[in-house]
Amino acid sequence: MRSLLPLAVVATAAGTALAAIAIRQNNGTETMGGSPTEPAPSGNPGTPGPSAPPASGTGTETVSSGVIPPTTTPYMPYIPPGGIGVNNTPPQYVALSDFDWQSINLALNQEWIELDLFNYGLAKFSVQDFQDAGLYAEDRFLIQFMAQQEIGHAMLLSNILGPYAAKPCTYRYPFNTVREYIDFCQKLTRFGESGVYGFIEHLDSRPAAQLLLQSITTEARQQMIFRQFLGLFPMPVWFETGITQSMAWTLLAPYLVSCPAENPRIAWQNFPALNVTNNPDATPFVNASGIGNNTNPAITNNRSEPLSFGGRQVDFSWELPGRPIGYNDSYRTNTTAGPAKFVAWVSQLNTTYTPLENINGQSGTTTQPDPRVFGDDTAPVINGTMFVAIVDQDIAITPANISELNSHIVAGPALYQAG
């Protein structure tokens, strides 16, 4: 084990009519995307308009390198030198690059499926079905409200992207019971949330990143609630995980069946699918009287019998590249990696590697590691709903450069239900 520590066709989405809105404050100096004069994203129909507004300047402040001692003199007017976008330049809530546009476009597609998914489960299952899973009227209303949150998130991102923003698609879902529905919700929101964490700090448009941050933190609360509905410990990690756009798109694409013809093409890579054939299962319903094994919906359950543990054998199978995927089968899986040699465990601040063993064609095994976030006597890295991938090299990765892992992914990521 090598642990690298960086610091030591079933449903159609609701076709909600989205009225274009503009954020205007401070006498109309703040603007949001939505103007038909904005440039079309690369590869989309339409005649490109003028270039997007330039990013707001950062002023002329300079900071010397090294350790800066605290000052004993108050800053006037109480703003220390430095920072980005703090020089009173009016913010532009638009995509400033293809990277921005395609990142937010992926996030919008994620919001649309979440809106559809939350409503679909409420319609598919009866009141009695929910009650049999320990969920009652107040719980169903909370899911309904989370669907309403997704309307707001989709409106926000659609207005940043303007007239070429993606519309809702049709989707397929892999569940037949309420517990499986809740489990899929907590997994879908997991990779949706992590997918934004992975790119938000790299956006050229800092104002757009600010709005996206204020929506994705809501999704983080949704993911925790679905864990509580499933009887899992709500937040078993010290830090949440970021993944790349291509990793998130790989996880999302299998559930998109068809999309409107005018929807912009999603630019990111689809890696070959990875399957954890003995993935821990959080869906069994255990209504036990004793503490430790109960999986009733609750604010928290501290399970004495964990879903996974260090030393556990984990079994994998994966696909070869070239398979049709995504809506209308209009994408193909692809990899640029060499032969499969390692399993990458992507969780919290860490990417930990273990050897891939017993390789037989497109299958193999590994042993679940037990690294700690900051070394001995700190939190376990492998916990919660996390990510695993088959890779060709065990390269050093930190949260800010996880995109370097893309070129080494043989298959995956897959979600691993560690806890």
Short mmCIF file of C-alpha atoms in Angstrom, two decimals:
data_model
loop_
_atom_site.label_atom_id
_atom_site.label_comp_id
_atom_site.label_asym_id
_atom_site.label_seq_id
_atom_site.Cartn_x
_atom_site.Cartn_y
_atom_site.Cartn_z
CA MET A 1 0.00 0.00 0.00
CA ARG A 2 1.19 3.47 -0.83
CA SER A 3 -0.63 6.40 0.79
CA LEU A 4 0.14 9.87 -0.46
CA LEU A 5 -0.71 12.48 2.14
CA PRO A 6 -0.91 15.92 0.59
CA LEU A 7 -0.40 17.74 3.86
CA ALA A 8 1.98 15.59 5.88
CA VAL A 9 -35.64 4.61 -19.74
CA VAL A 10 -38.12 5.20 -16.85
CA ALA A 11 -38.42 8.83 -16.07
CA THR A 12 -38.60 12.12 -17.88
CA ALA A 13 -37.36 15.22 -16.10
CA ALA A 14 -39.90 17.90 -15.31
CA GLY A 15 -39.82 20.43 -18.10
CA THR A 16 -39.79 23.45 -15.84
CA ALA A 17 -39.93 26.66 -17.79
CA LEU A 18 -37.01 28.71 -16.63
CA ALA A 19 -37.41 32.43 -16.98
CA ALA A 20 -34.10 34.14 -17.55
CA ILE A 21 -33.15 36.19 -14.54
CA ALA A 22 -30.45 38.72 -14.02
CA ILE A 23 -28.78 39.50 -10.73
CA ARG A 24 -28.70 43.24 -10.47
CA GLN A 25 -27.54 45.02 -7.38
CA ASN A 26 -25.59 48.14 -6.56
CA ASN A 27 -27.43 50.24 -9.13
CA GLY A 28 -27.38 47.50 -11.77
CA THR A 29 -23.62 46.94 -11.87
CA GLU A 30 -23.74 43.15 -11.32
CA THR A 31 -24.79 40.95 -14.22
CA MET A 32 -25.46 37.29 -14.84
CA GLY A 33 -25.26 35.34 -18.10
CA GLY A 34 -28.29 34.77 -20.23
CA SER A 35 -27.82 37.31 -22.97
CA PRO A 36 -28.29 35.93 -26.49
CA THR A 37 -25.15 37.83 -27.51
CA GLU A 38 -22.93 35.51 -25.45
CA PRO A 39 -20.59 33.20 -27.41
CA ALA A 40 -21.82 29.74 -28.22
CA PRO A 41 -19.90 26.94 -26.48
CA SER A 42 -17.42 25.06 -28.63
CA GLY A 43 -19.05 22.49 -30.88
CA ASN A 44 -22.56 23.93 -30.54
CA PRO A 45 -24.89 25.35 -33.20
CA GLY A 46 -25.21 29.07 -33.48
CA THR A 47 -23.03 31.94 -34.51
CA PRO A 48 -20.58 32.99 -31.82
CA GLY A 49 -21.17 36.47 -30.48
CA PRO A 50 -18.63 38.80 -28.98
CA SER A 51 -16.13 37.51 -26.50
CA ALA A 52 -17.19 37.16 -22.88
CA PRO A 53 -16.30 40.07 -20.58
CA PRO A 54 -12.79 39.92 -19.18
CA ALA A 55 -12.23 38.68 -15.68
CA SER A 56 -12.25 41.34 -13.03
CA GLY A 57 -8.82 42.61 -12.12
CA THR A 58 -7.06 41.92 -8.90
CA GLY A 59 -5.55 45.32 -8.34
CA THR A 60 -1.88 46.21 -8.01
CA GLU A 61 -1.24 44.77 -4.56
CA THR A 62 1.87 42.60 -4.21
CA VAL A 63 2.82 40.15 -1.50
CA SER A 64 6.40 39.16 -0.76
CA SER A 65 7.24 35.49 -0.57
CA GLY A 66 7.90 33.69 2.66
CA VAL A 67 6.24 34.03 6.05
CA ILE A 68 4.41 37.33 6.53
CA PRO A 69 4.35 38.49 10.16
CA PRO A 70 1.07 39.90 11.43
CA THR A 71 0.89 43.67 11.46
CA THR A 72 0.28 45.66 14.59
CA THR A 73 -1.21 48.56 12.63
CA PRO A 74 -4.89 48.35 11.60
CA TYR A 75 -5.48 48.04 7.86
CA MET A 76 -7.27 50.98 6.33
CA PRO A 77 -9.97 50.57 5.23
CA TYR A 78 -9.75 47.24 7.12
CA ILE A 79 -8.83 45.11 4.07
CA PRO A 80 -5.38 43.45 4.13
CA PRO A 81 -3.45 43.57 0.83
CA GLY A 82 -4.10 40.74 -1.62
CA GLY A 83 -7.17 38.78 -2.58
CA ILE A 84 -8.94 38.30 -5.90
CA GLY A 85 -11.89 40.35 -7.08
CA VAL A 86 -11.85 42.77 -4.14
CA ASN A 87 -11.02 45.98 -6.02
CA ASN A 88 -14.65 47.00 -6.66
CA THR A 89 -14.65 45.79 -10.27
CA PRO A 90 -18.27 44.78 -11.04
CA PRO A 91 -18.48 40.95 -11.07
CA GLN A 92 -19.53 39.17 -14.27
CA TYR A 93 -21.52 36.01 -13.55
CA VAL A 94 -20.69 34.33 -16.86
CA ALA A 95 -18.38 31.62 -18.16
CA LEU A 96 -15.09 33.19 -19.23
CA SER A 97 -13.60 30.18 -21.04
CA ASP A 98 -14.51 26.85 -22.63
CA PHE A 99 -13.25 25.22 -19.43
CA ASP A 100 -15.75 27.28 -17.42
CA TRP A 101 -18.59 26.62 -19.84
CA GLN A 102 -18.13 22.88 -20.08
CA SER A 103 -17.59 22.47 -16.34
CA ILE A 104 -20.80 24.32 -15.51
CA ASN A 105 -22.62 22.51 -18.34
CA LEU A 106 -21.74 19.19 -16.69
CA ALA A 107 -22.93 20.52 -13.34
CA LEU A 108 -26.23 21.59 -14.93
CA ASN A 109 -26.80 18.09 -16.33
CA GLN A 110 -26.23 16.80 -12.81
CA GLU A 111 -28.82 19.20 -11.39
CA TRP A 112 -31.40 18.10 -13.96
CA ILE A 113 -31.09 14.41 -13.11
CA GLU A 114 -31.31 15.15 -9.38
CA LEU A 115 -34.53 17.12 -9.92
CA ASP A 116 -35.97 14.24 -11.91
CA LEU A 117 -34.74 11.55 -9.53
CA PHE A 118 -36.16 13.08 -6.36
CA ASN A 119 -39.60 13.57 -7.95
CA TYR A 120 -39.54 10.17 -9.66
CA GLY A 121 -39.04 8.25 -6.42
CA LEU A 122 -41.86 10.13 -4.72
CA ALA A 123 -44.17 9.21 -7.60
CA LYS A 124 -43.02 5.61 -8.02
CA PHE A 125 -43.39 4.42 -4.44
CA SER A 126 -46.54 4.47 -2.34
CA VAL A 127 -46.97 6.01 1.09
CA GLN A 128 -46.93 2.48 2.51
CA ASP A 129 -43.69 1.68 0.67
CA PHE A 130 -42.02 4.64 2.37
CA GLN A 131 -43.47 3.76 5.77
CA ASP A 132 -42.20 0.20 5.46
CA ALA A 133 -38.73 1.74 5.07
CA GLY A 134 -39.22 3.91 8.16
CA LEU A 135 -39.91 7.14 6.23
CA TYR A 136 -43.06 9.14 6.86
CA ALA A 137 -44.88 12.26 5.62
CA GLU A 138 -42.29 14.71 6.95
CA ASP A 139 -39.48 12.72 5.31
CA ARG A 140 -41.27 12.61 1.96
CA PHE A 141 -41.84 16.36 2.16
CA LEU A 142 -38.12 16.88 2.75
CA ILE A 143 -37.35 14.96 -0.45
CA GLN A 144 -39.98 17.08 -2.23
CA PHE A 145 -38.29 20.23 -0.95
CA MET A 146 -34.90 18.96 -2.13
CA ALA A 147 -36.43 18.62 -5.61
CA GLN A 148 -37.50 22.25 -5.36
CA GLN A 149 -33.94 23.18 -4.45
CA GLU A 150 -32.83 21.55 -7.70
CA ILE A 151 -35.18 23.82 -9.65
CA GLY A 152 -33.30 26.76 -8.16
CA HIS A 153 -29.90 25.25 -8.90
CA ALA A 154 -30.86 24.50 -12.52
CA MET A 155 -32.17 28.06 -12.96
CA LEU A 156 -28.94 29.48 -11.57
CA LEU A 157 -26.62 27.48 -13.81
CA SER A 158 -28.86 27.94 -16.87
CA ASN A 159 -28.62 31.70 -16.46
CA ILE A 160 -24.84 31.59 -16.12
CA LEU A 161 -24.60 29.60 -19.35
CA GLY A 162 -27.16 31.60 -21.27
CA PRO A 163 -29.24 30.51 -24.29
CA TYR A 164 -27.25 27.33 -25.02
CA ALA A 165 -27.78 25.82 -21.56
CA ALA A 166 -28.76 22.13 -21.49
CA LYS A 167 -32.40 21.10 -21.07
CA PRO A 168 -33.70 18.11 -19.07
CA CYS A 169 -33.20 14.63 -20.50
CA THR A 170 -34.80 11.24 -19.92
CA TYR A 171 -33.13 8.90 -17.46
CA ARG A 172 -32.88 5.31 -16.28
CA TYR A 173 -32.53 4.30 -12.63
CA PRO A 174 -31.23 1.09 -11.00
CA PHE A 175 -33.64 0.64 -8.09
CA ASN A 176 -36.83 -1.27 -7.26
CA THR A 177 -37.37 -0.52 -3.56
CA VAL A 178 -37.45 2.59 -1.39
CA ARG A 179 -34.20 1.65 0.31
CA GLU A 180 -32.51 1.21 -3.07
CA TYR A 181 -33.95 4.56 -4.17
CA ILE A 182 -32.53 6.34 -1.12
CA ASP A 183 -29.19 4.59 -1.62
CA PHE A 184 -29.03 5.72 -5.24
CA CYS A 185 -29.87 9.28 -4.16
CA GLN A 186 -26.99 9.36 -1.69
CA LYS A 187 -24.62 7.99 -4.31
CA LEU A 188 -25.74 10.33 -7.09
CA THR A 189 -25.44 13.39 -4.86
CA ARG A 190 -22.04 12.13 -3.70
CA PHE A 191 -20.45 12.21 -7.14
CA GLY A 192 -22.37 15.34 -8.11
CA GLU A 193 -21.01 17.17 -5.11
CA SER A 194 -17.48 15.82 -5.48
CA GLY A 195 -17.47 16.59 -9.20
CA VAL A 196 -17.91 20.29 -8.48
CA TYR A 197 -15.32 20.35 -5.68
CA GLY A 198 -12.80 19.03 -8.17
CA PHE A 199 -13.10 21.91 -10.64
CA ILE A 200 -14.55 24.91 -8.82
CA GLU A 201 -11.18 26.34 -7.77
CA HIS A 202 -9.92 26.10 -11.37
CA LEU A 203 -12.69 28.20 -12.95
CA ASP A 204 -11.60 31.40 -14.67
CA SER A 205 -14.82 33.11 -13.57
CA ARG A 206 -14.53 33.62 -9.85
CA PRO A 207 -18.01 35.21 -9.59
CA ALA A 208 -19.56 32.16 -11.28
CA ALA A 209 -17.57 29.93 -8.92
CA GLN A 210 -19.04 31.81 -5.96
CA LEU A 211 -22.60 31.10 -7.10
CA LEU A 212 -21.76 27.47 -7.81
CA LEU A 213 -20.25 27.13 -4.35
CA GLN A 214 -23.45 28.39 -2.77
CA SER A 215 -25.46 25.74 -4.62
CA ILE A 216 -23.13 22.78 -4.12
CA THR A 217 -22.98 23.29 -0.36
CA THR A 218 -26.74 22.72 -0.41
CA GLU A 219 -26.19 19.46 -2.26
CA ALA A 220 -23.75 18.40 0.45
CA ARG A 221 -26.59 18.70 2.95
CA GLN A 222 -28.80 16.61 0.68
CA GLN A 223 -26.23 13.83 0.51
CA MET A 224 -25.97 13.73 4.30
CA ILE A 225 -29.76 13.58 4.68
CA PHE A 226 -30.01 10.61 2.33
CA ARG A 227 -27.33 8.86 4.38
CA GLN A 228 -29.44 9.49 7.49
CA PHE A 229 -32.53 8.12 5.71
CA LEU A 230 -30.50 4.98 4.99
CA GLY A 231 -29.45 4.60 8.61
CA LEU A 232 -25.79 5.38 7.91
CA PHE A 233 -23.55 7.57 10.03
CA PRO A 234 -24.22 10.99 8.46
CA MET A 235 -20.68 12.34 7.99
CA PRO A 236 -17.93 9.80 8.70
CA VAL A 237 -15.05 11.83 7.22
CA TRP A 238 -12.99 14.87 8.15
CA PHE A 239 -12.92 16.24 4.59
CA GLU A 240 -15.13 15.86 1.53
CA THR A 241 -13.60 14.54 -1.70
CA GLY A 242 -13.09 16.27 -5.03
CA ILE A 243 -12.97 14.40 -8.33
CA THR A 244 -12.43 15.55 -11.92
CA GLN A 245 -15.09 16.39 -14.49
CA SER A 246 -14.23 13.26 -16.48
CA MET A 247 -14.63 11.09 -13.39
CA ALA A 248 -18.02 12.66 -12.63
CA TRP A 249 -19.17 12.34 -16.26
CA THR A 250 -18.11 8.68 -16.28
CA LEU A 251 -20.38 8.07 -13.28
CA LEU A 252 -23.30 10.13 -14.63
CA ALA A 253 -23.38 9.07 -18.30
CA PRO A 254 -24.90 5.55 -17.87
CA TYR A 255 -28.15 7.04 -16.52
CA LEU A 256 -28.83 9.42 -19.43
CA VAL A 257 -31.09 7.79 -22.06
CA SER A 258 -31.93 10.62 -24.45
CA CYS A 259 -31.57 14.40 -24.48
CA PRO A 260 -32.97 17.24 -26.61
CA ALA A 261 -31.12 17.60 -29.91
CA GLU A 262 -30.12 21.16 -29.05
CA ASN A 263 -28.34 20.18 -25.83
CA PRO A 264 -24.62 21.04 -25.96
CA ARG A 265 -22.27 18.09 -26.23
CA ILE A 266 -20.48 17.29 -22.98
CA ALA A 267 -16.76 17.65 -23.61
CA TRP A 268 -15.30 15.45 -20.88
CA GLN A 269 -13.85 11.95 -21.18
CA ASN A 270 -15.81 8.77 -20.43
CA PHE A 271 -13.57 6.14 -18.86
CA PRO A 272 -14.39 2.42 -19.17
CA ALA A 273 -16.81 1.27 -16.50
CA LEU A 274 -15.50 -0.32 -13.29
CA ASN A 275 -17.57 -2.67 -11.13
CA VAL A 276 -16.82 -3.55 -7.52
CA THR A 277 -18.32 -7.03 -7.58
CA ASN A 278 -18.42 -7.37 -3.78
CA ASN A 279 -19.25 -3.74 -2.96
CA PRO A 280 -20.59 -3.35 0.60
CA ASP A 281 -24.40 -3.00 0.56
CA ALA A 282 -26.06 -0.36 2.75
CA THR A 283 -29.63 -1.15 1.66
CA PRO A 284 -30.64 -4.10 3.94
CA PHE A 285 -33.18 -2.89 6.51
CA VAL A 286 -32.32 -3.98 10.04
CA ASN A 287 -34.83 -2.87 12.69
CA ALA A 288 -32.88 -4.13 15.68
CA SER A 289 -33.43 -3.20 19.30
CA GLY A 290 -29.74 -3.21 20.16
CA ILE A 291 -27.28 -0.42 19.45
CA GLY A 292 -24.82 -0.97 16.63
CA ASN A 293 -26.72 -2.81 13.91
CA ASN A 294 -29.90 -0.76 13.50
CA THR A 295 -30.34 0.75 10.04
CA ASN A 296 -33.57 2.64 10.74
CA PRO A 297 -33.60 6.19 9.44
CA ALA A 298 -32.14 8.36 12.18
CA ILE A 299 -30.15 11.49 12.86
CA THR A 300 -27.23 9.16 13.41
CA ASN A 301 -26.44 5.46 13.79
CA ASN A 302 -23.05 4.37 15.09
CA ARG A 303 -22.67 0.90 13.61
CA SER A 304 -20.57 -1.56 15.57
CA GLU A 305 -20.38 -3.82 12.51
CA PRO A 306 -18.85 -1.67 9.77
CA LEU A 307 -19.67 -2.08 6.11
CA SER A 308 -15.97 -2.45 5.28
CA PHE A 309 -12.62 -2.65 7.03
CA GLY A 310 -8.90 -2.61 6.38
CA GLY A 311 -7.66 -5.97 5.13
CA ARG A 312 -10.89 -6.81 3.30
CA GLN A 313 -10.46 -8.36 -0.17
CA VAL A 314 -12.12 -6.20 -2.80
CA ASP A 315 -12.99 -7.72 -6.19
CA PHE A 316 -13.17 -5.79 -9.46
CA SER A 317 -14.21 -6.28 -13.05
CA TRP A 318 -13.99 -3.65 -15.75
CA GLU A 319 -14.82 -3.01 -19.38
CA LEU A 320 -12.54 -2.44 -22.33
CA PRO A 321 -12.64 1.01 -23.96
CA GLY A 322 -14.83 1.78 -26.97
CA ARG A 323 -18.26 1.01 -25.53
CA PRO A 324 -21.16 3.36 -26.48
CA ILE A 325 -22.35 5.33 -23.45
CA GLY A 326 -24.42 8.37 -22.53
CA TYR A 327 -27.60 9.68 -24.05
CA ASN A 328 -28.46 8.16 -27.44
CA ASP A 329 -25.24 6.14 -27.10
CA SER A 330 -23.51 9.17 -28.61
CA TYR A 331 -20.27 8.90 -26.62
CA ARG A 332 -17.54 6.24 -26.46
CA THR A 333 -15.49 5.20 -23.48
CA ASN A 334 -11.79 5.90 -23.78
CA THR A 335 -8.55 5.53 -21.89
CA THR A 336 -4.98 6.62 -22.51
CA ALA A 337 -3.53 4.55 -19.67
CA GLY A 338 -1.18 1.60 -19.85
CA PRO A 339 -1.74 -1.85 -18.31
CA ALA A 340 -3.71 -2.08 -15.06
CA LYS A 341 -1.38 -2.27 -12.07
CA PHE A 342 -2.89 -0.42 -9.09
CA VAL A 343 -6.14 0.53 -7.41
CA ALA A 344 -6.47 4.22 -6.55
CA TRP A 345 -8.58 4.96 -3.46
CA VAL A 346 -9.72 8.59 -3.75
CA SER A 347 -11.10 9.89 -0.47
CA GLN A 348 -10.88 13.09 1.55
CA LEU A 349 -7.48 14.77 0.90
CA ASN A 350 -5.77 11.56 -0.12
CA THR A 351 -5.22 9.27 -3.07
CA THR A 352 -3.97 5.96 -1.73
CA TYR A 353 -2.75 3.11 -3.94
CA THR A 354 -2.80 -0.65 -3.46
CA PRO A 355 -1.45 -3.30 -5.86
CA LEU A 356 -3.95 -4.85 -8.25
CA GLU A 357 -3.55 -8.60 -7.84
CA ASN A 358 -4.92 -11.81 -9.35
CA ILE A 359 -5.35 -10.05 -12.68
CA ASN A 360 -7.27 -12.18 -15.17
CA GLY A 361 -8.26 -10.29 -18.30
CA GLN A 362 -10.55 -7.52 -17.08
CA SER A 363 -10.79 -8.61 -13.46
CA GLY A 364 -8.60 -8.48 -10.39
CA THR A 365 -8.51 -8.05 -6.63
CA THR A 366 -6.86 -5.88 -4.03
CA THR A 367 -6.80 -5.53 -0.27
CA GLN A 368 -8.61 -2.58 1.29
CA PRO A 369 -6.02 -0.32 2.94
CA ASP A 370 -6.33 1.51 6.24
CA PRO A 371 -4.42 4.80 5.86
CA ARG A 372 -4.97 7.82 8.08
CA VAL A 373 -5.60 11.38 6.89
CA PHE A 374 -2.59 12.89 8.69
CA GLY A 375 -0.87 9.75 9.91
CA ASP A 376 -1.26 7.74 13.09
CA ASP A 377 -4.01 8.67 15.56
CA THR A 378 -6.00 10.66 12.97
CA ALA A 379 -9.13 9.81 10.99
CA PRO A 380 -9.30 6.79 8.64
CA VAL A 381 -9.14 7.81 4.98
CA ILE A 382 -11.29 4.92 3.72
CA ASN A 383 -14.82 5.75 4.87
CA GLY A 384 -18.16 6.98 3.64
CA THR A 385 -19.19 6.85 -0.01
CA MET A 386 -15.90 7.19 -1.85
CA PHE A 387 -14.18 6.48 -5.18
CA VAL A 388 -11.95 3.73 -6.53
CA ALA A 389 -10.31 3.42 -9.94
CA ILE A 390 -7.97 1.03 -11.74
CA VAL A 391 -4.78 2.85 -12.78
CA ASP A 392 -1.47 2.13 -14.43
CA GLN A 393 0.82 4.12 -12.10
CA ASP A 394 0.81 5.23 -8.47
CA ILE A 395 1.57 8.89 -9.14
CA ALA A 396 1.54 11.51 -6.41
CA ILE A 397 -1.84 13.32 -6.32
CA THR A 398 -3.16 16.12 -4.14
CA PRO A 399 -6.63 17.73 -4.16
CA ALA A 400 -5.52 20.65 -6.36
CA ASN A 401 -3.99 18.51 -9.14
CA ILE A 402 -6.21 15.43 -9.18
CA SER A 403 -6.77 15.96 -12.93
CA GLU A 404 -3.28 14.49 -13.43
CA LEU A 405 -4.80 11.13 -12.55
CA ASN A 406 -7.08 11.18 -15.63
CA SER A 407 -4.41 10.02 -18.08
CA HIS A 408 -3.60 7.04 -15.83
CA ILE A 409 -7.14 5.67 -15.37
CA VAL A 410 -7.65 2.25 -16.95
CA ALA A 411 -11.26 1.99 -15.71
CA GLY A 412 -13.49 3.80 -13.26
CA PRO A 413 -14.03 5.42 -11.00
CA ALA A 414 -16.65 3.37 -9.23
CA LEU A 415 -18.32 4.31 -5.98
CA TYR A 416 -17.17 2.22 -3.02
CA GLN A 417 -19.50 2.06 -0.01
CA ALA A 418 -16.80 1.99 2.65
CA GLY A 419 -19.04 3.20 5.46
#
